Amino acid sequence: MRLSLLLLLAVLFSAQLSCAQSARYAIIPKPTHLREQSGTFALPANLTITVSETDAQMRQVAELLAEQLGTATGRRPSIATGKRPAKQGIFFALNKKNKLGAEGYELRVTPKQVTITASEPQGLFYGMQSLLQLMPVEVFSPTPVAGVTWAVPCCTIEDQPRFAYRGMHLDVSRHFFSVDFVKKYIDLIALHKQNTFHWHLTDDQGWRIEIKKYPLLTQIGSKRDHTMVGRYADNKFDNKPYGGFYTQDEIRDVVAYAQKRFVTVVPEIEMPGHAMSVLAGYPALGSNPDKIVPVTGKWGVFEDVLFPREQTFQFEEDVLTEVMDLFPSKYIHIGGDECPKVQWKESRFCQELMRKEGLKDEHELQSYFIRRIDKFITSKGRRMIGWDEILEGGLSPNATVMSWRGTEGGLAAARQNHDAIMTPGDFCYLDKYQADPKTQPITIGGLLTTEKAYSYEPVPDSLTTAQAKHIIGVQGNVWTEYMIIPEYVEYMVFPRAVALAEVGWTPKKDKEYADFNRRLDVHKKRLDLLNVNYFGAPINDKFTYQWPVETKK
C-alpha cells in the first residue's frame, strides 16, 4: 500500500512537472511533433545568427530574426555565413533531403545552440516563428525591454503544415484600409504560419486598384457619395463622400513586403456580378450604355451586372493583364458569386447568345462567362479561383472552388477532382458576432465563437482518400460592411483567426481546444505587445466602433 501511494505521488508530480514544462512551449499553431527537454539556451550578449549558404531568402529570414531580437533586447545580433554555427549561436541550414516538405522545418534547442533546418527558406521562416514563440513574450515588444532573462527552453520540434493553402481574406471595398494596416495584417498572417492573403479589391461599393488602361475605374469607381450606417434594416445613410484606392506602386510595395514573409497575395477582381463600381465609369459593359449606375453605399446584392459581350471580355482581359503584372501569385480570384440574372433574362442580346451557344439557362450563361475568363487566366500560366457559385451551370476546367455557402460546394468540387478551399460561413466568416450581441458593436449577424471556429474540420469522412486530397486548405473571411476602422477589423478577426490558423496547420488528431486555450492565454500577451485590438484585449475601450448618430433617410 505504501509503495502504491509513493507511485501515485510520483505520477502526480510527473504530471504537474509536464504541465509546468508545457507552459514554456506555448506555440501557435501547435507543432506536429514537439519533444520537451530540460535546460535552456541563453542568448549571449553578442549573438551571431549563421546561415549555411549564400542564399538571399535565407539571409532575409536571418535579417527578420535579427531585427526582432534587436528591437526587443536592444542588442541586434550579427549575421554570418558558414557551414558551422557560431559558439552559443543560432544556425539556419538548408537540407534538401529534409522530408517535411517545402514549409516544414526541424528546430533543435540545446544549451549550446539553436539549429533550424528545412528544405526551403519558407520552412526556415516558420521555424523562426516557432523560435520566437519559445522566447519570453517580450520578444514581440516594439521597444527594448529591460530585466528579461532572454532564454529559450530546450526541445526538439519536427513540424509541417496539414494544408498547403492557409489563408486570410480582407475586403477593402466596403471600407478602405491603408497600406500600413494591410502590412500589419500580413505580419499577423505570417506570425500564425498562414501563407495567403486574399485581397478583395473590387465590389459594388468601390474599386480599389489602379488600372492604367481604364482610369475611370479609380477616378469614378473608387468613390461613393454616402455609406450605410447602423443596422441594414434601418436603411439609413450618412451624407459623406467616401473613397480610396491603391496605386500600382503601392500594390507592388505590399506584394514585395508579403513575399519577404512568405505570404502570397491573391487579388480578387469581382465578375460578372458585384460590378457597380465598374459600370459607374463604363456603363457600356452592362445592360445599357446610357444607364447611370452609381457606386453604391448600400450593402447587399444588386441587379446591375456585367454583360457577356466581346467588349466586356476585352475589358476583363486588359484588367487581368495589369493585375497579373502586379501579382505574381499562382492564383487569381475572379469572384463569380451572387450574380443576379434578371437583366440577362430581359436582354435580347443575352437570349440570342444563349441560343447561339446552346446554353439552356442563365446559369449556363454565367458558366460561359467564367469559362472564357478561366481560359484566359490559364493561358497566362495562372489558376483561377471562384466562389462556389461558379459550380452552377458547369465548372470551368481549371477552376479552384472557394466554398462559402456551407461546405457543399467544396465537396462537390473535390468529387469532380477539382481543388477546393474551405471557407464556410458558419465557421470561417469573421464578420459574425463572437459574444452576446447586446454586448457587442453592430455586425452582420450570426454567432461564431473562437471555440466554434477551432472546431471546424475541413475534410469530412464522406470523401474518399483521393477526393480528400483536393481539399487544399482553409481560409478566414473578413467582410467589412460594419468594420469602419482598422481596430474594429482586429477586434473581429482575432483571436478567431488564430483558431483557424491551427485548423489549417495542425493535424486533426492533435487538436484539443482546452490545450489551445492555454496556449492562447500566453499568445494574447504577444498580441498585446504587437498592439492588436483583439476581442477581449485591454485596449478595446479606446476605440469607437459605431457610426455617428446623425443620419439621413
Coordinates of C-alpha atoms in Angstrom, one line a residue:
M1 CA 0.0 0.0 0.0
R2 CA 2.8 2.4 0.9
L3 CA 4.6 1.6 -2.4
S4 CA 1.4 2.2 -4.4
L5 CA 0.9 5.6 -2.6
L6 CA 4.5 6.5 -3.5
L7 CA 4.0 5.5 -7.1
L8 CA 0.8 7.6 -7.3
L9 CA 2.5 10.6 -5.8
A10 CA 5.4 10.2 -8.3
V11 CA 2.9 10.0 -11.2
L12 CA 1.1 13.1 -10.0
F13 CA 4.4 15.0 -9.5
S14 CA 5.5 14.0 -13.0
A15 CA 2.2 15.2 -14.5
Q16 CA 2.5 18.5 -12.7
L17 CA 6.1 18.9 -14.0
S18 CA 5.0 18.0 -17.5
C19 CA 2.2 20.6 -17.3
A20 CA 4.6 23.2 -16.0
Q21 CA 7.1 22.5 -18.8
S22 CA 4.3 22.6 -21.4
A23 CA 3.6 26.2 -20.3
R24 CA 7.0 27.0 -21.7
Y25 CA 6.1 25.8 -25.1
A26 CA 3.0 27.9 -26.0
I27 CA 3.5 27.7 -29.7
I28 CA 0.6 28.5 -32.1
P29 CA -0.2 26.8 -34.3
K30 CA 0.6 23.6 -32.4
P31 CA 3.6 21.8 -33.9
T32 CA 3.3 18.3 -35.4
H33 CA 5.9 16.9 -33.0
L34 CA 7.4 18.6 -30.0
R35 CA 9.7 16.8 -27.5
E36 CA 10.3 18.9 -24.4
Q37 CA 13.7 18.7 -22.8
S38 CA 15.3 20.2 -19.7
G39 CA 17.6 23.2 -19.8
T40 CA 17.6 26.4 -21.7
F41 CA 19.6 28.2 -24.4
A42 CA 20.6 31.6 -23.1
L43 CA 21.0 34.4 -25.7
P44 CA 24.6 35.7 -25.3
A45 CA 25.2 39.4 -25.3
N46 CA 26.9 39.2 -28.7
L47 CA 24.6 36.7 -30.5
T48 CA 25.6 35.6 -34.1
I49 CA 23.0 34.2 -36.5
T50 CA 24.7 32.0 -39.0
V51 CA 23.2 30.9 -42.4
S52 CA 24.7 27.8 -44.1
E53 CA 24.6 29.2 -47.6
T54 CA 24.8 32.4 -49.6
D55 CA 21.1 32.5 -50.3
A56 CA 19.1 35.7 -50.5
Q57 CA 16.0 34.3 -48.9
M58 CA 17.9 32.6 -46.1
R59 CA 19.6 35.9 -45.4
Q60 CA 16.2 37.6 -45.4
V61 CA 14.9 35.2 -42.7
A62 CA 18.0 35.8 -40.6
E63 CA 17.6 39.6 -41.1
L64 CA 14.0 39.4 -39.9
L65 CA 15.0 37.5 -36.8
A66 CA 17.9 39.8 -36.1
E67 CA 15.6 42.8 -36.4
Q68 CA 13.0 41.4 -34.0
L69 CA 15.7 40.4 -31.4
G70 CA 17.5 43.7 -31.8
T71 CA 14.2 45.7 -31.3
A72 CA 13.2 43.8 -28.1
T73 CA 16.6 43.2 -26.4
G74 CA 18.4 46.4 -27.6
R75 CA 21.2 44.2 -28.9
R76 CA 21.0 43.4 -32.6
P77 CA 22.6 40.1 -33.5
S78 CA 25.2 39.9 -36.2
I79 CA 24.7 37.7 -39.3
A80 CA 27.4 35.4 -40.8
T81 CA 27.6 32.8 -43.5
G82 CA 29.2 29.4 -42.7
K83 CA 28.8 25.7 -42.6
R84 CA 29.0 25.7 -38.8
P85 CA 27.2 27.8 -36.2
A86 CA 29.0 30.3 -34.0
K87 CA 29.6 29.3 -30.4
Q88 CA 26.4 29.8 -28.4
G89 CA 24.6 30.9 -31.6
I90 CA 21.6 30.4 -33.9
F91 CA 22.1 28.4 -37.1
F92 CA 19.9 28.2 -40.2
A93 CA 20.6 25.3 -42.6
L94 CA 19.1 24.1 -45.8
N95 CA 18.8 20.4 -46.2
K96 CA 17.2 19.3 -49.5
K97 CA 16.9 15.7 -48.0
N98 CA 14.5 17.0 -45.4
K99 CA 11.2 15.1 -45.8
L100 CA 8.9 17.6 -44.2
G101 CA 8.0 19.5 -47.4
A102 CA 8.8 23.0 -48.5
E103 CA 7.1 24.6 -45.4
G104 CA 8.3 22.0 -42.9
Y105 CA 11.2 22.5 -40.5
E106 CA 13.2 21.0 -37.7
L107 CA 14.0 23.1 -34.7
R108 CA 16.6 21.9 -32.1
V109 CA 17.4 23.9 -29.0
T110 CA 20.2 22.8 -26.7
P111 CA 22.0 24.8 -24.0
K112 CA 24.8 25.4 -26.6
Q113 CA 22.9 26.4 -29.8
V114 CA 19.7 26.7 -31.7
T115 CA 19.5 25.0 -35.1
I116 CA 16.7 25.4 -37.6
T117 CA 16.8 23.1 -40.7
A118 CA 14.5 23.0 -43.6
S119 CA 14.4 22.0 -47.3
E120 CA 13.3 25.5 -48.4
P121 CA 13.7 29.1 -47.0
Q122 CA 10.0 29.2 -46.1
G123 CA 10.5 26.3 -43.8
L124 CA 13.2 28.2 -42.1
F125 CA 10.8 31.2 -41.7
Y126 CA 8.2 29.1 -40.0
G127 CA 10.9 27.6 -37.8
M128 CA 11.9 31.1 -36.8
Q129 CA 8.3 31.9 -35.9
S130 CA 8.3 28.9 -33.5
L131 CA 11.6 30.0 -32.1
L132 CA 10.3 33.5 -31.3
Q133 CA 7.2 32.0 -29.6
L134 CA 9.5 29.9 -27.4
M135 CA 11.2 33.1 -26.1
P136 CA 9.7 35.3 -23.4
V137 CA 6.7 37.2 -24.8
E138 CA 8.6 40.4 -24.5
V139 CA 10.5 39.5 -27.7
F140 CA 7.5 41.0 -29.5
S141 CA 7.9 44.4 -27.9
P142 CA 8.3 47.3 -30.2
T143 CA 10.9 48.9 -27.9
P144 CA 13.8 47.4 -25.8
V145 CA 12.7 45.7 -22.6
A146 CA 15.0 45.6 -19.5
G147 CA 15.1 42.9 -16.8
V148 CA 14.1 40.0 -19.1
T149 CA 16.0 36.7 -19.0
W150 CA 16.4 36.1 -22.7
A151 CA 16.4 32.3 -22.9
V152 CA 14.8 29.5 -25.0
P153 CA 13.6 26.2 -23.4
C154 CA 15.4 23.2 -24.9
C155 CA 13.4 21.0 -27.1
T156 CA 13.2 19.2 -30.5
I157 CA 10.5 20.1 -33.0
E158 CA 9.6 18.4 -36.3
D159 CA 6.8 20.3 -37.9
Q160 CA 4.9 20.7 -41.1
P161 CA 1.5 22.1 -42.2
R162 CA -1.5 19.9 -42.7
F163 CA -2.8 22.0 -45.7
A164 CA -0.9 23.8 -48.4
Y165 CA -3.3 26.8 -48.6
R166 CA -3.8 28.6 -45.3
G167 CA -5.4 32.0 -45.9
M168 CA -6.9 35.2 -44.5
H169 CA -9.1 37.4 -46.6
L170 CA -9.8 41.2 -46.3
D171 CA -12.5 43.2 -48.0
V172 CA -11.2 46.7 -48.7
S173 CA -14.2 47.7 -50.9
R174 CA -16.9 48.3 -48.3
H175 CA -14.3 50.1 -46.2
F176 CA -10.8 51.1 -47.3
F177 CA -7.7 50.4 -45.2
S178 CA -4.3 52.0 -45.5
V179 CA -1.1 50.3 -46.8
D180 CA 0.3 50.4 -43.3
F181 CA -2.6 48.5 -41.9
V182 CA -2.5 46.0 -44.8
K183 CA 1.2 45.3 -43.9
K184 CA 0.3 44.8 -40.2
Y185 CA -2.4 42.4 -41.3
I186 CA 0.2 40.5 -43.4
D187 CA 2.6 40.4 -40.4
L188 CA -0.1 38.8 -38.3
I189 CA -0.9 36.3 -41.1
A190 CA 2.8 35.3 -41.2
L191 CA 3.1 35.1 -37.4
H192 CA 0.4 32.4 -37.4
K193 CA 2.1 30.4 -40.2
Q194 CA -0.6 31.3 -42.7
N195 CA 0.7 31.7 -46.2
T196 CA -2.0 33.5 -48.3
F197 CA -3.5 37.0 -48.1
H198 CA -6.7 37.1 -50.2
W199 CA -7.2 40.8 -51.1
H200 CA -10.8 41.6 -52.1
L201 CA -10.1 44.7 -54.2
T202 CA -13.3 45.4 -56.1
D203 CA -17.1 45.3 -55.4
D204 CA -20.2 47.3 -55.8
Q205 CA -19.1 49.8 -53.1
G206 CA -15.7 50.7 -54.6
W207 CA -12.9 49.8 -57.0
R208 CA -9.6 49.9 -55.1
I209 CA -6.8 49.1 -57.6
E210 CA -5.3 51.4 -60.2
I211 CA -5.7 50.1 -63.7
K212 CA -3.7 52.3 -66.2
K213 CA -5.8 51.4 -69.3
Y214 CA -9.1 52.2 -67.6
P215 CA -8.6 55.4 -65.4
L216 CA -12.3 55.8 -64.7
L217 CA -12.2 52.7 -62.5
T218 CA -10.5 54.8 -59.9
Q219 CA -11.5 58.3 -60.9
I220 CA -15.2 57.4 -60.6
G221 CA -15.4 53.8 -59.4
S222 CA -13.3 54.3 -56.2
K223 CA -15.7 56.9 -54.8
R224 CA -19.3 56.9 -53.4
D225 CA -21.5 59.7 -52.2
H226 CA -22.7 58.1 -49.0
T227 CA -22.5 55.0 -46.8
M228 CA -25.0 52.9 -44.9
V229 CA -24.8 53.5 -41.1
G230 CA -26.2 51.4 -38.3
R231 CA -28.2 48.2 -39.0
Y232 CA -29.1 47.3 -42.5
A233 CA -32.8 47.1 -41.7
D234 CA -32.7 50.8 -40.6
N235 CA -31.9 51.8 -44.2
K236 CA -30.0 54.9 -43.0
F237 CA -27.1 56.6 -44.7
D238 CA -24.6 59.3 -43.8
N239 CA -24.0 62.2 -46.2
K240 CA -20.3 61.9 -46.5
P241 CA -18.3 61.1 -49.7
Y242 CA -16.1 58.1 -49.2
G243 CA -13.3 56.7 -51.3
G244 CA -9.7 55.4 -51.7
F245 CA -7.6 53.1 -53.9
Y246 CA -4.1 51.7 -54.1
T247 CA -1.7 52.9 -56.8
Q248 CA 0.2 50.3 -58.7
D249 CA 3.4 51.3 -56.8
E250 CA 1.6 50.7 -53.5
I251 CA 0.4 47.3 -54.7
R252 CA 4.0 46.4 -55.7
D253 CA 5.2 47.5 -52.3
V254 CA 2.6 45.4 -50.5
V255 CA 3.4 42.3 -52.6
A256 CA 7.1 42.7 -52.0
Y257 CA 6.5 43.1 -48.3
A258 CA 4.4 39.9 -48.2
Q259 CA 7.0 38.0 -50.2
K260 CA 9.6 38.6 -47.6
R261 CA 7.3 37.0 -45.1
F262 CA 6.4 34.1 -47.4
V263 CA 2.8 35.3 -47.8
T264 CA 1.3 35.1 -51.3
V265 CA -1.1 37.9 -52.1
V266 CA -4.1 36.6 -54.1
P267 CA -6.1 39.5 -55.8
E268 CA -9.8 39.3 -56.3
I269 CA -11.4 41.1 -59.2
E270 CA -15.2 40.6 -59.0
M271 CA -17.2 39.5 -62.1
P272 CA -19.8 39.3 -63.6
G273 CA -21.7 40.5 -60.5
H274 CA -20.8 42.9 -57.8
A275 CA -19.8 45.3 -60.6
M276 CA -21.4 48.6 -59.9
S277 CA -18.1 50.3 -59.4
V278 CA -17.1 49.2 -62.9
L279 CA -20.4 50.3 -64.5
A280 CA -20.2 53.7 -62.8
G281 CA -17.4 54.6 -65.2
Y282 CA -18.0 52.2 -68.0
P283 CA -21.8 51.7 -68.4
A284 CA -21.4 50.1 -71.9
L285 CA -20.2 46.9 -70.2
G286 CA -23.7 46.5 -68.6
S287 CA -27.3 46.4 -69.7
N288 CA -27.5 49.9 -71.2
P289 CA -24.7 52.3 -72.2
D290 CA -26.9 55.2 -71.3
K291 CA -27.8 54.0 -67.8
I292 CA -26.4 55.9 -64.9
V293 CA -25.1 53.3 -62.4
P294 CA -23.7 55.0 -59.2
V295 CA -21.2 53.4 -56.9
T296 CA -23.4 52.3 -54.1
G297 CA -23.1 52.9 -50.4
K298 CA -25.7 50.3 -49.6
W299 CA -24.8 46.7 -48.7
G300 CA -26.3 43.7 -50.5
V301 CA -26.6 42.3 -54.0
F302 CA -27.6 44.4 -57.0
E303 CA -29.1 43.6 -60.4
D304 CA -26.6 45.7 -62.4
V305 CA -24.1 43.2 -63.6
L306 CA -21.6 42.8 -66.5
F307 CA -22.9 41.5 -69.8
P308 CA -21.1 38.8 -71.7
R309 CA -20.2 40.9 -74.7
E310 CA -16.9 40.8 -76.5
Q311 CA -16.3 44.3 -75.3
T312 CA -16.6 43.1 -71.7
F313 CA -14.3 40.2 -72.2
Q314 CA -11.7 42.5 -73.8
F315 CA -12.1 44.8 -70.7
E316 CA -11.6 41.9 -68.3
E317 CA -8.6 40.6 -70.2
D318 CA -7.0 44.1 -70.1
V319 CA -7.7 44.5 -66.4
L320 CA -6.4 41.0 -65.6
T321 CA -3.3 41.5 -67.6
E322 CA -2.4 44.5 -65.5
V323 CA -3.4 42.6 -62.3
M324 CA -1.2 39.7 -63.2
D325 CA 1.7 42.0 -63.8
L326 CA 1.3 43.3 -60.3
F327 CA 0.6 40.0 -58.6
P328 CA 2.9 37.0 -59.3
S329 CA 0.6 34.7 -57.4
K330 CA -0.3 31.3 -58.8
Y331 CA -4.0 32.0 -58.2
I332 CA -6.2 34.9 -59.5
H333 CA -9.6 35.2 -57.8
I334 CA -12.5 36.3 -60.1
G335 CA -15.4 36.3 -57.6
G336 CA -18.3 34.8 -59.5
D337 CA -20.7 35.0 -56.6
E338 CA -24.1 36.5 -56.2
C339 CA -24.7 37.4 -59.8
P340 CA -28.5 38.2 -60.3
K341 CA -29.7 37.1 -63.7
V342 CA -32.7 39.4 -64.1
Q343 CA -31.0 41.7 -66.7
W344 CA -29.7 38.8 -68.6
K345 CA -33.2 37.3 -68.8
E346 CA -34.6 40.6 -70.1
S347 CA -31.9 41.1 -72.6
R348 CA -32.4 40.2 -76.3
F349 CA -28.6 40.0 -76.7
C350 CA -28.2 37.5 -73.9
Q351 CA -31.0 35.3 -75.0
E352 CA -29.7 35.2 -78.6
L353 CA -26.2 34.4 -77.2
M354 CA -27.6 31.6 -75.2
R355 CA -29.3 30.1 -78.3
K356 CA -26.2 30.5 -80.4
E357 CA -24.0 28.8 -77.7
G358 CA -26.6 26.1 -76.9
L359 CA -27.0 27.3 -73.3
K360 CA -30.2 26.1 -71.6
D361 CA -30.4 28.9 -68.9
E362 CA -28.8 31.9 -67.4
H363 CA -26.7 29.8 -65.0
E364 CA -25.1 28.2 -68.0
L365 CA -24.6 31.7 -69.4
Q366 CA -22.6 32.6 -66.2
S367 CA -20.6 29.4 -66.7
Y368 CA -19.9 30.5 -70.3
F369 CA -18.7 33.9 -68.9
I370 CA -16.5 32.2 -66.3
R371 CA -15.1 29.7 -68.8
R372 CA -14.0 32.5 -71.0
I373 CA -12.1 34.1 -68.2
D374 CA -10.7 30.7 -67.0
K375 CA -9.3 30.1 -70.4
F376 CA -7.6 33.5 -70.5
I377 CA -6.1 33.1 -67.0
T378 CA -4.9 29.6 -67.8
S379 CA -3.2 30.9 -71.0
K380 CA -1.1 33.2 -68.8
G381 CA 0.1 30.3 -66.7
R382 CA -2.1 31.1 -63.7
R383 CA -5.0 29.3 -61.9
M384 CA -8.5 30.7 -61.4
I385 CA -10.3 30.7 -58.1
G386 CA -14.0 31.5 -57.8
W387 CA -16.7 31.4 -55.1
D388 CA -18.8 28.2 -55.1
E389 CA -21.4 29.8 -57.4
I390 CA -19.1 29.0 -60.3
L391 CA -20.3 25.4 -60.0
E392 CA -23.7 26.5 -61.3
G393 CA -24.1 25.7 -65.0
G394 CA -20.9 23.6 -65.1
L395 CA -17.5 24.1 -63.5
S396 CA -14.7 25.5 -65.6
P397 CA -11.9 23.0 -66.5
N398 CA -9.1 24.5 -64.4
A399 CA -11.0 26.3 -61.7
T400 CA -10.4 26.0 -57.9
V401 CA -13.6 26.5 -55.9
M402 CA -13.7 28.6 -52.7
S403 CA -16.6 27.1 -50.7
W404 CA -18.5 29.7 -48.7
R405 CA -22.2 28.8 -48.7
G406 CA -21.6 25.9 -46.4
T407 CA -19.3 23.0 -47.3
E408 CA -21.4 21.5 -50.2
G409 CA -19.7 23.5 -53.0
G410 CA -16.2 22.5 -51.9
L411 CA -17.1 18.8 -51.5
A412 CA -18.8 18.8 -54.9
A413 CA -15.7 20.3 -56.5
A414 CA -13.5 17.7 -54.8
R415 CA -15.7 14.9 -56.0
Q416 CA -15.2 16.3 -59.5
N417 CA -11.5 16.2 -59.0
H418 CA -11.2 20.0 -58.7
D419 CA -9.3 21.6 -55.9
A420 CA -11.3 23.4 -53.2
I421 CA -10.6 25.8 -50.4
M422 CA -12.9 25.6 -47.5
T423 CA -14.3 28.8 -46.0
P424 CA -17.9 28.0 -44.9
G425 CA -19.8 30.9 -43.3
D426 CA -20.7 29.0 -40.2
F427 CA -17.0 28.6 -39.2
C428 CA -14.9 31.0 -41.2
Y429 CA -16.8 34.2 -41.6
L430 CA -15.3 36.6 -39.1
D431 CA -17.9 39.3 -39.5
K432 CA -20.3 37.5 -37.2
Y433 CA -20.9 38.2 -33.5
Q434 CA -18.4 36.5 -31.2
A435 CA -20.4 37.0 -28.0
D436 CA -23.9 38.2 -26.9
P437 CA -25.0 40.8 -29.4
K438 CA -26.2 43.0 -26.6
T439 CA -22.6 43.4 -25.5
Q440 CA -21.1 43.9 -29.0
P441 CA -20.9 46.6 -31.7
I442 CA -23.1 46.0 -34.8
T443 CA -22.2 43.2 -37.1
I444 CA -23.9 41.4 -40.0
G445 CA -25.4 38.9 -37.5
G446 CA -25.0 35.3 -36.5
L447 CA -22.7 33.9 -33.8
L448 CA -19.2 32.4 -34.2
T449 CA -17.1 31.9 -31.1
T450 CA -13.4 31.1 -31.1
E451 CA -14.2 27.6 -29.9
K452 CA -16.6 27.0 -32.8
A453 CA -14.0 28.3 -35.3
Y454 CA -11.5 26.0 -33.7
S455 CA -13.8 23.0 -34.0
Y456 CA -14.0 23.2 -37.8
E457 CA -12.9 20.1 -39.7
P458 CA -12.3 20.8 -43.4
V459 CA -12.2 17.2 -44.6
P460 CA -15.3 15.1 -43.8
D461 CA -15.2 11.3 -43.7
S462 CA -17.6 11.2 -46.7
L463 CA -14.8 11.9 -49.1
T464 CA -12.5 9.2 -50.4
T465 CA -8.8 9.4 -49.9
A466 CA -8.3 10.6 -53.4
Q467 CA -11.1 13.2 -53.2
A468 CA -9.8 14.5 -49.8
K469 CA -6.5 15.5 -51.4
H470 CA -8.4 18.1 -53.4
I471 CA -9.3 19.9 -50.2
I472 CA -6.2 22.1 -50.3
G473 CA -6.8 24.5 -47.5
V474 CA -8.9 26.7 -45.3
Q475 CA -9.4 30.5 -45.1
G476 CA -10.9 33.0 -42.7
N477 CA -13.0 35.7 -44.5
V478 CA -13.4 39.3 -43.3
W479 CA -16.2 41.4 -44.9
T480 CA -16.1 45.0 -43.7
E481 CA -19.6 46.5 -44.2
Y482 CA -19.6 47.2 -40.4
M483 CA -15.9 47.5 -39.8
I484 CA -15.2 51.2 -40.2
I485 CA -11.8 51.4 -38.6
P486 CA -8.7 49.1 -38.6
E487 CA -9.1 48.5 -34.8
Y488 CA -12.6 47.0 -35.4
V489 CA -11.1 44.7 -38.1
E490 CA -8.6 43.4 -35.5
Y491 CA -11.4 43.1 -32.9
M492 CA -13.4 40.9 -35.2
V493 CA -10.5 38.9 -36.6
F494 CA -8.6 38.0 -33.5
P495 CA -8.4 35.6 -31.8
R496 CA -10.8 33.6 -34.1
A497 CA -8.2 33.8 -36.9
V498 CA -5.7 32.3 -34.6
A499 CA -8.0 29.3 -34.1
L500 CA -8.4 28.9 -37.9
A501 CA -4.6 29.1 -38.3
E502 CA -4.3 26.0 -36.1
V503 CA -7.1 24.3 -38.1
G504 CA -5.0 24.9 -41.2
W505 CA -1.7 23.7 -39.8
T506 CA -2.1 21.2 -37.1
P507 CA -3.2 17.5 -37.7
K508 CA -6.8 16.8 -36.7
K509 CA -5.7 14.2 -34.1
D510 CA -3.5 16.7 -32.3
K511 CA -6.2 19.4 -31.8
E512 CA -7.8 19.9 -28.4
Y513 CA -9.5 23.2 -27.5
A514 CA -8.5 23.3 -23.8
D515 CA -4.9 22.9 -24.8
F516 CA -5.2 25.6 -27.5
N517 CA -6.9 27.9 -25.0
R518 CA -4.0 27.5 -22.5
R519 CA -1.5 28.4 -25.3
L520 CA -3.8 31.3 -26.4
D521 CA -3.6 32.9 -22.9
V522 CA 0.1 33.2 -23.4
H523 CA -0.3 34.2 -27.1
K524 CA -2.6 37.1 -26.2
K525 CA 0.3 38.7 -24.3
R526 CA 2.2 38.7 -27.6
L527 CA -0.8 40.3 -29.4
D528 CA -0.8 42.9 -26.6
L529 CA 2.8 43.8 -27.4
L530 CA 2.0 43.9 -31.1
N531 CA -0.8 46.4 -30.4
V532 CA -3.5 44.1 -31.7
N533 CA -7.0 45.1 -30.6
Y534 CA -8.3 41.5 -30.4
F535 CA -11.6 40.6 -28.8
G536 CA -11.1 40.9 -25.0
A537 CA -7.9 42.9 -25.3
P538 CA -7.0 45.6 -22.7
I539 CA -7.2 48.3 -25.3
N540 CA -10.7 47.6 -26.6
D541 CA -12.3 50.5 -24.8
K542 CA -10.0 53.0 -26.5
F543 CA -12.0 52.9 -29.8
T544 CA -15.4 53.8 -31.1
Y545 CA -16.9 51.1 -33.3
Q546 CA -20.2 52.7 -34.2
W547 CA -21.2 55.3 -36.8
P548 CA -22.1 58.9 -35.9
V549 CA -25.7 59.3 -34.8
E550 CA -26.5 62.0 -37.4
T551 CA -28.0 60.2 -40.4
K552 CA -30.4 60.8 -43.3
K553 CA -33.1 58.6 -44.8

